[in-house]
Amino acid sequence: MRRIVGIVLAVLLIGGVAAAVVAGRDRDGDGSSGTAATTVRGVIGSEKAEFFADPDTVKALAARGITVKAETSGSWAMDQLSLEGKDFAFPSSNAPADELRRRSAVEGGPLRPFYSPLVVVAHRNAAEVLAANGLARLKTDGTSSFATRGTLLMGPYLKAAEADRTWQQLEGASGHAELSGTLFITSTDPVSSNSGALYLAAASYVADGGRVAADRAAVDRTAVLMRKLVQVQGAQQTSSDAPFRDFISGVGNPLVLVYESQVASLLTHSKRQEIGDLVVLYPDTTVSSDHTLVPLTAAGRQLGELLSTDPQLRELAVRHGFRPQGAAAEFTAATAAHTDYIDQQLTGVRQAPVPTAEVLRTMAERARS
């Protein structure tokens, strides 16, 4: 009888251990029990890294049976990567997505869950000097004596860049030691980075009298100016994240091209004293960055559809500063406390058409040559 009882207990013990192993395998990444999530692998622009790393985003996706494993890359460099084993590519605009779509066997086109316009962040002294010299218009919110938002006048700015104007030549700059050397906006490498390429798209559109570059002849007409905009900067980053962090830390150039989403996310997550003397300048002619997910597998498409339609995931995207497609009210509500910095309606901002991927890549390579 004792031998029989011992055998029964041993069988029960073994069964308990097996059950524990199975339960452990079924645990989600946050340690909660549930069904095992499907791992979806992809490559994303760095400006979306914080969104995907947010514990709330991870939890929301896990609740829908998905775990995302993503690596970052410059949007225009993605087509140079091996996408073997990847379920999706998520560049920051349509043009590089068009290049990537040719490598996808999945039916249906790309998905565009959210977007963000390009803006220029400036330190207050720089913004005030630009305004005093007719290169910008500043707007105060009525509660303070200084502006925190304004408009960059692209026509006058490009003329100043074409003439190689320096800060010292601008009225009011002499009292600010940090404003010296050639006047320019820091942007990212246009050959590999989306924001840098879109900067050239908007600038060439304005410089060529409101015409979108459609061929090599159009690229030739603005090539000298585009080269000046790029080469005055020296070495460029492949991501807008590093220049923006440098700016907030008080180092680097006083004018930096970034995504509005980066500013909105900072305002949402930071204390006001951490923002310092930030002024947000919306170019009067700009390009919005449509973050475009290219599904490479059925799992990638499932992720893109969730990001586009799931209310909780859209809310989390807004928390990170993105404007959901077709849902202006969500962004308006989320940024209601920050309208002194954020232009919710993009008042007076003209959207420039974007050249084809082939033309824009040619323009970027010419600017860098």
GROMACS .gro file of C-alpha atoms in nm:
model
  369
    1MET     CA    1   0.000   0.000   0.000
    2ARG     CA    2   0.284   0.243   0.087
    3ARG     CA    3   0.451   0.164  -0.247
    4ILE     CA    4   0.126   0.238  -0.435
    5VAL     CA    5   0.077   0.568  -0.248
    6GLY     CA    6   0.436   0.667  -0.327
    7ILE     CA    7   0.388   0.597  -0.698
    8VAL     CA    8   0.066   0.802  -0.705
    9LEU     CA    9   0.236   1.097  -0.531
   10ALA     CA   10   0.529   1.081  -0.774
   11VAL     CA   11   0.292   1.089  -1.073
   12LEU     CA   12   0.108   1.386  -0.925
   13LEU     CA   13   0.436   1.568  -0.858
   14ILE     CA   14   0.555   1.515  -1.217
   15GLY     CA   15   0.219   1.635  -1.348
   16GLY     CA   16   0.240   1.948  -1.133
   17VAL     CA   17   0.587   2.035  -1.265
   18ALA     CA   18   0.468   1.987  -1.625
   19ALA     CA   19   0.169   2.211  -1.564
   20ALA     CA   20   0.395   2.479  -1.418
   21VAL     CA   21   0.620   2.469  -1.725
   22VAL     CA   22   0.322   2.503  -1.958
   23ALA     CA   23   0.186   2.793  -1.752
   24GLY     CA   24   0.524   2.962  -1.764
   25ARG     CA   25   0.530   2.933  -2.143
   26ASP     CA   26   0.184   3.085  -2.164
   27ARG     CA   27   0.276   3.392  -1.966
   28ASP     CA   28   0.281   3.726  -2.151
   29GLY     CA   29   0.586   3.950  -2.157
   30ASP     CA   30   0.456   4.149  -1.860
   31GLY     CA   31   0.429   3.839  -1.644
   32SER     CA   32   0.051   3.808  -1.659
   33SER     CA   33  -0.102   3.477  -1.755
   34GLY     CA   34  -0.272   3.440  -2.092
   35THR     CA   35  -0.227   3.290  -2.434
   36ALA     CA   36   0.118   3.306  -2.590
   37ALA     CA   37   0.156   3.616  -2.807
   38THR     CA   38   0.254   3.610  -3.174
   39THR     CA   39   0.592   3.778  -3.216
   40VAL     CA   40   0.584   4.034  -3.499
   41ARG     CA   41   0.928   4.151  -3.613
   42GLY     CA   42   0.999   4.467  -3.804
   43VAL     CA   43   1.209   4.775  -3.864
   44ILE     CA   44   1.087   5.122  -3.766
   45GLY     CA   45   1.196   5.485  -3.781
   46SER     CA   46   1.358   5.591  -3.452
   47GLU     CA   47   1.090   5.853  -3.383
   48LYS     CA   48   0.848   5.564  -3.314
   49ALA     CA   49   1.081   5.375  -3.080
   50GLU     CA   50   0.939   5.528  -2.762
   51PHE     CA   51   0.584   5.448  -2.871
   52PHE     CA   52   0.662   5.080  -2.922
   53ALA     CA   53   0.872   5.065  -2.603
   54ASP     CA   54   0.601   5.225  -2.390
   55PRO     CA   55   0.489   4.961  -2.133
   56ASP     CA   56   0.126   5.057  -2.199
   57THR     CA   57   0.172   4.994  -2.572
   58VAL     CA   58   0.342   4.662  -2.500
   59LYS     CA   59   0.057   4.563  -2.268
   60ALA     CA   60  -0.215   4.672  -2.513
   61LEU     CA   61  -0.058   4.474  -2.796
   62ALA     CA   62  -0.007   4.170  -2.573
   63ALA     CA   63  -0.376   4.179  -2.483
   64ARG     CA   64  -0.444   4.145  -2.856
   65GLY     CA   65  -0.202   3.855  -2.890
   66ILE     CA   66   0.096   4.045  -3.035
   67THR     CA   67   0.451   4.106  -2.917
   68VAL     CA   68   0.648   4.351  -3.135
   69LYS     CA   69   1.023   4.314  -3.176
   70ALA     CA   70   1.150   4.617  -3.369
   71GLU     CA   71   1.487   4.757  -3.467
   72THR     CA   72   1.538   5.118  -3.578
   73SER     CA   73   1.671   5.253  -3.903
   74GLY     CA   74   1.667   5.571  -4.109
   75SER     CA   75   1.357   5.554  -4.328
   76TRP     CA   76   1.546   5.591  -4.654
   77ALA     CA   77   1.802   5.331  -4.548
   78MET     CA   78   1.542   5.059  -4.492
   79ASP     CA   79   1.545   4.942  -4.851
   80GLN     CA   80   1.916   4.867  -4.812
   81LEU     CA   81   1.848   4.628  -4.523
   82SER     CA   82   1.785   4.259  -4.541
   83LEU     CA   83   1.420   4.220  -4.449
   84GLU     CA   84   1.438   3.842  -4.430
   85GLY     CA   85   1.243   3.726  -4.127
   86LYS     CA   86   1.069   4.064  -4.089
   87ASP     CA   87   0.692   4.101  -4.078
   88PHE     CA   88   0.676   4.473  -4.146
   89ALA     CA   89   0.872   4.786  -4.228
   90PHE     CA   90   0.751   5.117  -4.083
   91PRO     CA   91   0.922   5.419  -4.243
   92SER     CA   92   0.811   5.775  -4.175
   93SER     CA   93   0.657   5.867  -4.510
   94ASN     CA   94   0.506   5.738  -4.832
   95ALA     CA   95   0.810   5.770  -5.057
   96PRO     CA   96   1.039   5.516  -4.885
   97ALA     CA   97   0.733   5.297  -4.827
   98ASP     CA   98   0.679   5.285  -5.204
   99GLU     CA   99   1.030   5.148  -5.244
  100LEU     CA  100   0.968   4.884  -4.976
  101ARG     CA  101   0.627   4.782  -5.106
  102ARG     CA  102   0.786   4.623  -5.411
  103ARG     CA  103   0.943   4.367  -5.180
  104SER     CA  104   0.615   4.270  -5.015
  105ALA     CA  105   0.410   3.975  -5.136
  106VAL     CA  106   0.121   4.060  -4.904
  107GLU     CA  107  -0.202   4.162  -5.073
  108GLY     CA  108  -0.326   4.514  -5.014
  109GLY     CA  109  -0.138   4.839  -4.984
  110PRO     CA  110   0.049   5.003  -4.697
  111LEU     CA  111  -0.133   5.135  -4.392
  112ARG     CA  112  -0.094   5.489  -4.255
  113PRO     CA  113  -0.206   5.488  -3.890
  114PHE     CA  114  -0.081   5.837  -3.802
  115TYR     CA  115   0.117   6.135  -3.924
  116SER     CA  116   0.317   6.434  -3.804
  117PRO     CA  117   0.410   6.764  -3.972
  118LEU     CA  118   0.769   6.886  -3.971
  119VAL     CA  119   0.849   7.185  -3.751
  120VAL     CA  120   1.158   7.384  -3.656
  121VAL     CA  121   1.242   7.416  -3.287
  122ALA     CA  122   1.429   7.731  -3.195
  123HIS     CA  123   1.574   7.887  -2.884
  124ARG     CA  124   1.391   8.207  -2.790
  125ASN     CA  125   1.676   8.443  -2.881
  126ALA     CA  126   1.710   8.286  -3.225
  127ALA     CA  127   1.335   8.300  -3.290
  128GLU     CA  128   1.318   8.667  -3.189
  129VAL     CA  129   1.608   8.757  -3.417
  130LEU     CA  130   1.445   8.573  -3.708
  131ALA     CA  131   1.121   8.764  -3.646
  132ALA     CA  132   1.301   9.100  -3.623
  133ASN     CA  133   1.454   9.036  -3.965
  134GLY     CA  134   1.139   8.924  -4.145
  135LEU     CA  135   1.223   8.552  -4.148
  136ALA     CA  136   0.955   8.447  -3.900
  137ARG     CA  137   0.634   8.564  -3.732
  138LEU     CA  138   0.586   8.496  -3.362
  139LYS     CA  139   0.263   8.446  -3.170
  140THR     CA  140   0.211   8.499  -2.799
  141ASP     CA  141  -0.061   8.325  -2.602
  142GLY     CA  142  -0.154   8.641  -2.413
  143THR     CA  143  -0.031   8.513  -2.077
  144SER     CA  144   0.338   8.600  -2.117
  145SER     CA  145   0.555   8.864  -2.280
  146PHE     CA  146   0.743   8.618  -2.499
  147ALA     CA  147   0.635   8.384  -2.779
  148THR     CA  148   0.645   8.006  -2.763
  149ARG     CA  149   0.508   7.943  -3.113
  150GLY     CA  150   0.532   8.102  -3.454
  151THR     CA  151   0.570   8.064  -3.829
  152LEU     CA  152   0.892   8.022  -4.024
  153LEU     CA  153   0.866   8.213  -4.353
  154MET     CA  154   1.026   7.972  -4.597
  155GLY     CA  155   1.066   8.217  -4.887
  156PRO     CA  156   1.267   8.478  -4.692
  157TYR     CA  157   1.459   8.205  -4.507
  158LEU     CA  158   1.567   8.035  -4.830
  159LYS     CA  159   1.677   8.371  -4.975
  160ALA     CA  160   1.891   8.427  -4.666
  161ALA     CA  161   2.039   8.079  -4.702
  162GLU     CA  162   2.108   8.135  -5.071
  163ALA     CA  163   2.295   8.456  -4.985
  164ASP     CA  164   2.500   8.278  -4.715
  165ARG     CA  165   2.380   8.523  -4.452
  166THR     CA  166   2.532   8.492  -4.107
  167TRP     CA  167   2.372   8.552  -3.770
  168GLN     CA  168   2.603   8.851  -3.723
  169GLN     CA  169   2.443   9.017  -4.025
  170LEU     CA  170   2.097   8.998  -3.866
  171GLU     CA  171   1.962   9.283  -3.657
  172GLY     CA  172   1.955   9.201  -3.287
  173ALA     CA  173   2.196   8.907  -3.298
  174SER     CA  174   2.502   9.093  -3.172
  175GLY     CA  175   2.396   9.066  -2.809
  176HIS     CA  176   2.379   8.688  -2.819
  177ALA     CA  177   2.713   8.508  -2.829
  178GLU     CA  178   2.546   8.176  -2.914
  179LEU     CA  179   2.417   8.322  -3.243
  180SER     CA  180   2.721   8.319  -3.466
  181GLY     CA  181   2.833   8.176  -3.798
  182THR     CA  182   2.616   8.092  -4.097
  183LEU     CA  183   2.240   8.089  -4.050
  184PHE     CA  184   2.106   7.737  -4.109
  185ILE     CA  185   1.860   7.476  -3.987
  186THR     CA  186   1.998   7.145  -3.862
  187SER     CA  187   1.834   6.855  -4.042
  188THR     CA  188   1.909   6.487  -4.085
  189ASP     CA  189   2.093   6.315  -4.368
  190PRO     CA  190   1.849   6.331  -4.664
  191VAL     CA  191   1.997   6.019  -4.824
  192SER     CA  192   1.907   5.794  -4.530
  193SER     CA  193   1.658   5.988  -4.316
  194ASN     CA  194   1.299   6.080  -4.389
  195SER     CA  195   1.287   6.422  -4.221
  196GLY     CA  196   1.598   6.538  -4.406
  197ALA     CA  197   1.455   6.425  -4.741
  198LEU     CA  198   1.120   6.593  -4.675
  199TYR     CA  199   1.300   6.915  -4.579
  200LEU     CA  200   1.450   6.921  -4.929
  201ALA     CA  201   1.109   6.841  -5.079
  202ALA     CA  202   0.949   7.145  -4.914
  203ALA     CA  203   1.248   7.373  -4.976
  204SER     CA  204   1.276   7.282  -5.345
  205TYR     CA  205   0.902   7.335  -5.390
  206VAL     CA  206   0.926   7.689  -5.252
  207ALA     CA  207   1.253   7.771  -5.431
  208ASP     CA  208   1.111   7.658  -5.767
  209GLY     CA  209   0.807   7.884  -5.748
  210GLY     CA  210   0.559   7.635  -5.608
  211ARG     CA  211   0.640   7.351  -5.848
  212VAL     CA  212   0.696   6.995  -5.732
  213ALA     CA  213   1.015   6.845  -5.874
  214ALA     CA  214   0.912   6.593  -6.139
  215ASP     CA  215   1.232   6.519  -6.329
  216ARG     CA  216   1.608   6.573  -6.337
  217ALA     CA  217   1.567   6.918  -6.493
  218ALA     CA  218   1.362   7.029  -6.191
  219VAL     CA  219   1.627   6.888  -5.958
  220ASP     CA  220   1.892   7.085  -6.150
  221ARG     CA  221   1.705   7.414  -6.102
  222THR     CA  222   1.736   7.403  -5.722
  223ALA     CA  223   2.045   7.183  -5.682
  224VAL     CA  224   2.281   7.465  -5.581
  225LEU     CA  225   2.051   7.585  -5.302
  226MET     CA  226   1.973   7.232  -5.181
  227ARG     CA  227   2.348   7.166  -5.161
  228LYS     CA  228   2.394   7.478  -4.950
  229LEU     CA  229   2.118   7.375  -4.709
  230VAL     CA  230   2.287   7.039  -4.652
  231GLN     CA  231   2.660   7.102  -4.676
  232VAL     CA  232   2.666   7.400  -4.439
  233GLN     CA  233   2.572   7.154  -4.163
  234GLY     CA  234   2.877   6.930  -4.193
  235ALA     CA  235   2.819   6.578  -4.061
  236GLN     CA  236   2.451   6.492  -4.028
  237GLN     CA  237   2.266   6.242  -3.813
  238THR     CA  238   2.056   5.964  -3.964
  239SER     CA  239   1.778   6.018  -3.710
  240SER     CA  240   1.597   6.327  -3.582
  241ASP     CA  241   1.608   6.192  -3.227
  242ALA     CA  242   1.971   6.286  -3.152
  243PRO     CA  243   1.958   6.649  -3.278
  244PHE     CA  244   1.634   6.704  -3.086
  245ARG     CA  245   1.783   6.569  -2.764
  246ASP     CA  246   2.090   6.787  -2.815
  247PHE     CA  247   1.867   7.090  -2.864
  248ILE     CA  248   1.669   7.024  -2.546
  249SER     CA  249   1.999   6.978  -2.360
  250GLY     CA  250   2.107   7.324  -2.474
  251VAL     CA  251   2.382   7.219  -2.713
  252GLY     CA  252   2.413   7.228  -3.090
  253ASN     CA  253   2.254   7.459  -3.343
  254PRO     CA  254   1.978   7.701  -3.227
  255LEU     CA  255   1.747   7.591  -3.513
  256VAL     CA  256   1.662   7.220  -3.559
  257LEU     CA  257   1.415   7.045  -3.788
  258VAL     CA  258   1.210   6.782  -3.600
  259TYR     CA  259   0.871   6.616  -3.608
  260GLU     CA  260   0.583   6.787  -3.428
  261SER     CA  261   0.523   6.452  -3.257
  262GLN     CA  262   0.857   6.484  -3.078
  263VAL     CA  263   0.756   6.823  -2.939
  264ALA     CA  264   0.404   6.710  -2.845
  265SER     CA  265   0.540   6.402  -2.669
  266LEU     CA  266   0.790   6.615  -2.478
  267LEU     CA  267   0.515   6.852  -2.364
  268THR     CA  268   0.297   6.562  -2.253
  269HIS     CA  269   0.568   6.384  -2.054
  270SER     CA  270   0.785   6.670  -1.922
  271LYS     CA  271   0.752   6.938  -1.662
  272ARG     CA  272   0.738   7.286  -1.811
  273GLN     CA  273   1.069   7.390  -1.653
  274GLU     CA  274   1.242   7.115  -1.849
  275ILE     CA  275   1.135   7.270  -2.180
  276GLY     CA  276   1.341   7.582  -2.125
  277ASP     CA  277   1.320   7.855  -2.390
  278LEU     CA  278   1.171   7.634  -2.660
  279VAL     CA  279   0.987   7.806  -2.946
  280VAL     CA  280   0.807   7.596  -3.209
  281LEU     CA  281   0.813   7.739  -3.562
  282TYR     CA  282   0.575   7.589  -3.817
  283PRO     CA  283   0.713   7.643  -4.169
  284ASP     CA  284   0.450   7.822  -4.380
  285THR     CA  285   0.522   7.556  -4.646
  286THR     CA  286   0.598   7.214  -4.510
  287VAL     CA  287   0.544   6.843  -4.563
  288SER     CA  288   0.358   6.614  -4.328
  289SER     CA  289   0.524   6.284  -4.253
  290ASP     CA  290   0.274   6.003  -4.307
  291HIS     CA  291   0.407   5.715  -4.099
  292THR     CA  292   0.346   5.426  -4.336
  293LEU     CA  293   0.353   5.062  -4.233
  294VAL     CA  294   0.440   4.820  -4.514
  295PRO     CA  295   0.321   4.468  -4.424
  296LEU     CA  296   0.559   4.196  -4.538
  297THR     CA  297   0.352   3.912  -4.388
  298ALA     CA  298  -0.005   3.858  -4.271
  299ALA     CA  299   0.112   3.922  -3.912
  300GLY     CA  300   0.255   4.258  -4.019
  301ARG     CA  301  -0.075   4.354  -4.178
  302GLN     CA  302  -0.259   4.258  -3.859
  303LEU     CA  303  -0.035   4.492  -3.662
  304GLY     CA  304  -0.092   4.777  -3.909
  305GLU     CA  305  -0.468   4.732  -3.895
  306LEU     CA  306  -0.465   4.735  -3.514
  307LEU     CA  307  -0.260   5.056  -3.506
  308SER     CA  308  -0.504   5.214  -3.750
  309THR     CA  309  -0.834   5.111  -3.590
  310ASP     CA  310  -0.790   5.009  -3.226
  311PRO     CA  311  -0.905   5.296  -2.999
  312GLN     CA  312  -0.659   5.221  -2.719
  313LEU     CA  313  -0.360   5.202  -2.953
  314ARG     CA  314  -0.469   5.524  -3.127
  315GLU     CA  315  -0.491   5.692  -2.786
  316LEU     CA  316  -0.139   5.575  -2.706
  317ALA     CA  317  -0.013   5.708  -3.041
  318VAL     CA  318  -0.163   6.047  -2.956
  319ARG     CA  319   0.010   6.034  -2.618
  320HIS     CA  320   0.336   6.011  -2.809
  321GLY     CA  321   0.248   6.316  -3.016
  322PHE     CA  322   0.122   6.157  -3.338
  323ARG     CA  323  -0.191   6.275  -3.521
  324PRO     CA  324  -0.415   5.974  -3.602
  325GLN     CA  325  -0.540   5.965  -3.959
  326GLY     CA  326  -0.898   6.087  -3.986
  327ALA     CA  327  -0.940   6.167  -3.616
  328ALA     CA  328  -0.841   6.528  -3.551
  329ALA     CA  329  -1.057   6.542  -3.238
  330GLU     CA  330  -0.837   6.289  -3.058
  331PHE     CA  331  -0.522   6.495  -3.110
  332THR     CA  332  -0.704   6.820  -3.030
  333ALA     CA  333  -0.826   6.686  -2.697
  334ALA     CA  334  -0.486   6.542  -2.602
  335THR     CA  335  -0.297   6.867  -2.674
  336ALA     CA  336  -0.557   7.110  -2.538
  337ALA     CA  337  -0.324   7.210  -2.253
  338HIS     CA  338  -0.035   7.284  -2.490
  339THR     CA  339  -0.180   7.515  -2.756
  340ASP     CA  340   0.078   7.779  -2.665
  341TYR     CA  341   0.328   7.549  -2.841
  342ILE     CA  342   0.113   7.327  -3.066
  343ASP     CA  343  -0.085   7.464  -3.362
  344GLN     CA  344  -0.369   7.213  -3.355
  345GLN     CA  345  -0.530   7.339  -3.677
  346LEU     CA  346  -0.202   7.402  -3.864
  347THR     CA  347  -0.322   7.755  -3.935
  348GLY     CA  348  -0.170   7.907  -4.247
  349VAL     CA  349   0.048   7.602  -4.314
  350ARG     CA  350   0.065   7.494  -4.678
  351GLN     CA  351   0.137   7.131  -4.760
  352ALA     CA  352   0.390   7.089  -5.040
  353PRO     CA  353   0.353   6.788  -5.270
  354VAL     CA  354   0.629   6.531  -5.235
  355PRO     CA  355   0.828   6.418  -5.541
  356THR     CA  356   0.842   6.052  -5.632
  357ALA     CA  357   1.089   5.837  -5.443
  358GLU     CA  358   1.322   5.827  -5.742
  359VAL     CA  359   1.328   6.207  -5.786
  360LEU     CA  360   1.364   6.275  -5.415
  361ARG     CA  361   1.651   6.030  -5.384
  362THR     CA  362   1.825   6.200  -5.678
  363MET     CA  363   1.773   6.538  -5.513
  364ALA     CA  364   1.918   6.413  -5.185
  365GLU     CA  365   2.222   6.258  -5.351
  366ARG     CA  366   2.289   6.577  -5.545
  367ALA     CA  367   2.262   6.781  -5.225
  368ARG     CA  368   2.515   6.557  -5.053
  369SER     CA  369   2.760   6.537  -5.347
   0.00000   0.00000   0.00000
